[in-house]
Amino acid sequence: MTAAAAAPASQAEEFNPDPGALLDAVTKHLNLKNDAALARALEFAPPVISKIRHSKLPVGAMALIRMHEVSGIEIKDLRALMGDRRKHFRGQASE
């Protein structure tokens, strides 16, 4: 296998989003009991937390910023908790 053929696989391995793991980690860090308490702490509507947990709503920049403000966890660490190991982040810009 050539290095060029291996590159796409390594990029895919760097981004395996698991928003549930992120929400669980923030919930634990804040010593909260459940998603309803997390929603109150982040000042999100409870359905937003549910949609993020079930991958029906992506974890956007504003959600990450709010989680950082409330928890004190660095944005890069929040992204890592979600499974994003990429060194550079590209937004959802249309190409």
PDB file of C-alpha atoms in Angstrom:
ATOM      1  CA  MET A   1       0.000   0.000   0.000  1.00  0.00           C
ATOM      2  CA  THR A   2       1.307   3.446  -0.867  1.00  0.00           C
ATOM      3  CA  ALA A   3       1.426   6.403   1.489  1.00  0.00           C
ATOM      4  CA  ALA A   4      -1.119   8.233  -0.684  1.00  0.00           C
ATOM      5  CA  ALA A   5      -3.585   5.360  -0.315  1.00  0.00           C
ATOM      6  CA  ALA A   6      -3.135   5.337   3.466  1.00  0.00           C
ATOM      7  CA  ALA A   7      -3.805   9.071   3.892  1.00  0.00           C
ATOM      8  CA  PRO A   8      -7.623   8.983   3.560  1.00  0.00           C
ATOM      9  CA  ALA A   9      -7.879   6.163   6.094  1.00  0.00           C
ATOM     10  CA  SER A  10      -5.757   8.041   8.639  1.00  0.00           C
ATOM     11  CA  GLN A  11      -7.880  11.166   8.200  1.00  0.00           C
ATOM     12  CA  ALA A  12     -11.032   9.106   8.718  1.00  0.00           C
ATOM     13  CA  GLU A  13      -9.567   7.625  11.895  1.00  0.00           C
ATOM     14  CA  GLU A  14      -8.903  11.111  13.239  1.00  0.00           C
ATOM     15  CA  PHE A  15     -12.575  12.081  13.102  1.00  0.00           C
ATOM     16  CA  ASN A  16     -15.005   9.554  14.512  1.00  0.00           C
ATOM     17  CA  PRO A  17     -17.569  11.798  16.165  1.00  0.00           C
ATOM     18  CA  ASP A  18     -19.187  10.499  19.334  1.00  0.00           C
ATOM     19  CA  PRO A  19     -21.254  13.360  20.728  1.00  0.00           C
ATOM     20  CA  GLY A  20     -22.571  11.087  23.472  1.00  0.00           C
ATOM     21  CA  ALA A  21     -19.082  10.707  24.899  1.00  0.00           C
ATOM     22  CA  LEU A  22     -18.676  14.495  24.872  1.00  0.00           C
ATOM     23  CA  LEU A  23     -21.980  15.043  26.669  1.00  0.00           C
ATOM     24  CA  ASP A  24     -21.160  12.307  29.188  1.00  0.00           C
ATOM     25  CA  ALA A  25     -17.760  13.848  29.929  1.00  0.00           C
ATOM     26  CA  VAL A  26     -19.173  17.361  30.399  1.00  0.00           C
ATOM     27  CA  THR A  27     -21.984  15.984  32.576  1.00  0.00           C
ATOM     28  CA  LYS A  28     -19.459  14.143  34.750  1.00  0.00           C
ATOM     29  CA  HIS A  29     -17.103  17.148  34.907  1.00  0.00           C
ATOM     30  CA  LEU A  30     -19.950  19.355  36.142  1.00  0.00           C
ATOM     31  CA  ASN A  31     -21.175  16.669  38.597  1.00  0.00           C
ATOM     32  CA  LEU A  32     -24.615  16.579  37.013  1.00  0.00           C
ATOM     33  CA  LYS A  33     -27.036  13.676  37.105  1.00  0.00           C
ATOM     34  CA  ASN A  34     -28.519  13.601  33.609  1.00  0.00           C
ATOM     35  CA  ASP A  35     -29.103  15.325  30.290  1.00  0.00           C
ATOM     36  CA  ALA A  36     -31.885  17.492  31.716  1.00  0.00           C
ATOM     37  CA  ALA A  37     -29.477  18.930  34.291  1.00  0.00           C
ATOM     38  CA  LEU A  38     -26.868  19.428  31.561  1.00  0.00           C
ATOM     39  CA  ALA A  39     -29.414  21.274  29.419  1.00  0.00           C
ATOM     40  CA  ARG A  40     -30.206  23.604  32.333  1.00  0.00           C
ATOM     41  CA  ALA A  41     -26.512  24.211  33.052  1.00  0.00           C
ATOM     42  CA  LEU A  42     -25.779  25.028  29.399  1.00  0.00           C
ATOM     43  CA  GLU A  43     -29.063  26.935  28.997  1.00  0.00           C
ATOM     44  CA  PHE A  44     -30.054  24.666  26.083  1.00  0.00           C
ATOM     45  CA  ALA A  45     -33.513  23.278  25.463  1.00  0.00           C
ATOM     46  CA  PRO A  46     -33.592  19.595  26.509  1.00  0.00           C
ATOM     47  CA  PRO A  47     -34.455  18.448  22.955  1.00  0.00           C
ATOM     48  CA  VAL A  48     -31.189  20.026  21.730  1.00  0.00           C
ATOM     49  CA  ILE A  49     -29.164  17.812  24.070  1.00  0.00           C
ATOM     50  CA  SER A  50     -31.137  14.765  22.922  1.00  0.00           C
ATOM     51  CA  LYS A  51     -30.609  15.592  19.248  1.00  0.00           C
ATOM     52  CA  ILE A  52     -26.874  16.105  19.791  1.00  0.00           C
ATOM     53  CA  ARG A  53     -26.600  12.826  21.735  1.00  0.00           C
ATOM     54  CA  HIS A  54     -28.350  10.866  18.961  1.00  0.00           C
ATOM     55  CA  SER A  55     -26.329  12.555  16.160  1.00  0.00           C
ATOM     56  CA  LYS A  56     -29.383  14.269  14.706  1.00  0.00           C
ATOM     57  CA  LEU A  57     -27.837  17.673  15.359  1.00  0.00           C
ATOM     58  CA  PRO A  58     -24.107  18.324  14.951  1.00  0.00           C
ATOM     59  CA  VAL A  59     -22.104  19.786  17.802  1.00  0.00           C
ATOM     60  CA  GLY A  60     -21.683  23.301  16.472  1.00  0.00           C
ATOM     61  CA  ALA A  61     -19.224  25.993  17.378  1.00  0.00           C
ATOM     62  CA  MET A  62     -21.695  27.781  19.630  1.00  0.00           C
ATOM     63  CA  ALA A  63     -22.388  24.577  21.582  1.00  0.00           C
ATOM     64  CA  LEU A  64     -18.660  23.980  22.060  1.00  0.00           C
ATOM     65  CA  ILE A  65     -18.132  27.567  23.171  1.00  0.00           C
ATOM     66  CA  ARG A  66     -20.985  27.325  25.672  1.00  0.00           C
ATOM     67  CA  MET A  67     -19.653  24.029  27.039  1.00  0.00           C
ATOM     68  CA  HIS A  68     -16.244  25.697  27.428  1.00  0.00           C
ATOM     69  CA  GLU A  69     -17.738  28.712  29.220  1.00  0.00           C
ATOM     70  CA  VAL A  70     -19.714  26.591  31.672  1.00  0.00           C
ATOM     71  CA  SER A  71     -17.223  23.779  32.286  1.00  0.00           C
ATOM     72  CA  GLY A  72     -13.874  25.492  31.805  1.00  0.00           C
ATOM     73  CA  ILE A  73     -12.725  22.627  29.566  1.00  0.00           C
ATOM     74  CA  GLU A  74     -10.629  23.867  26.631  1.00  0.00           C
ATOM     75  CA  ILE A  75     -12.258  23.739  23.182  1.00  0.00           C
ATOM     76  CA  LYS A  76      -9.527  21.433  21.846  1.00  0.00           C
ATOM     77  CA  ASP A  77     -10.171  19.063  24.749  1.00  0.00           C
ATOM     78  CA  LEU A  78     -13.923  19.143  24.124  1.00  0.00           C
ATOM     79  CA  ARG A  79     -13.282  18.277  20.477  1.00  0.00           C
ATOM     80  CA  ALA A  80     -10.971  15.446  21.560  1.00  0.00           C
ATOM     81  CA  LEU A  81     -13.653  14.097  23.908  1.00  0.00           C
ATOM     82  CA  MET A  82     -16.011  13.999  20.936  1.00  0.00           C
ATOM     83  CA  GLY A  83     -13.471  11.978  18.962  1.00  0.00           C
ATOM     84  CA  ASP A  84     -12.096  14.795  16.809  1.00  0.00           C
ATOM     85  CA  ARG A  85      -8.334  14.287  16.728  1.00  0.00           C
ATOM     86  CA  ARG A  86      -7.679  16.485  13.698  1.00  0.00           C
ATOM     87  CA  LYS A  87      -5.032  19.164  14.146  1.00  0.00           C
ATOM     88  CA  HIS A  88      -6.913  21.640  11.940  1.00  0.00           C
ATOM     89  CA  PHE A  89     -10.639  22.167  11.794  1.00  0.00           C
ATOM     90  CA  ARG A  90     -12.479  23.159   8.673  1.00  0.00           C
ATOM     91  CA  GLY A  91     -16.000  24.433   9.084  1.00  0.00           C
ATOM     92  CA  GLN A  92     -18.907  23.261   6.989  1.00  0.00           C
ATOM     93  CA  ALA A  93     -18.192  25.669   4.149  1.00  0.00           C
ATOM     94  CA  SER A  94     -19.547  24.776   0.756  1.00  0.00           C
ATOM     95  CA  GLU A  95     -16.920  24.010  -1.823  1.00  0.00           C
TER      96      GLU A  95
END
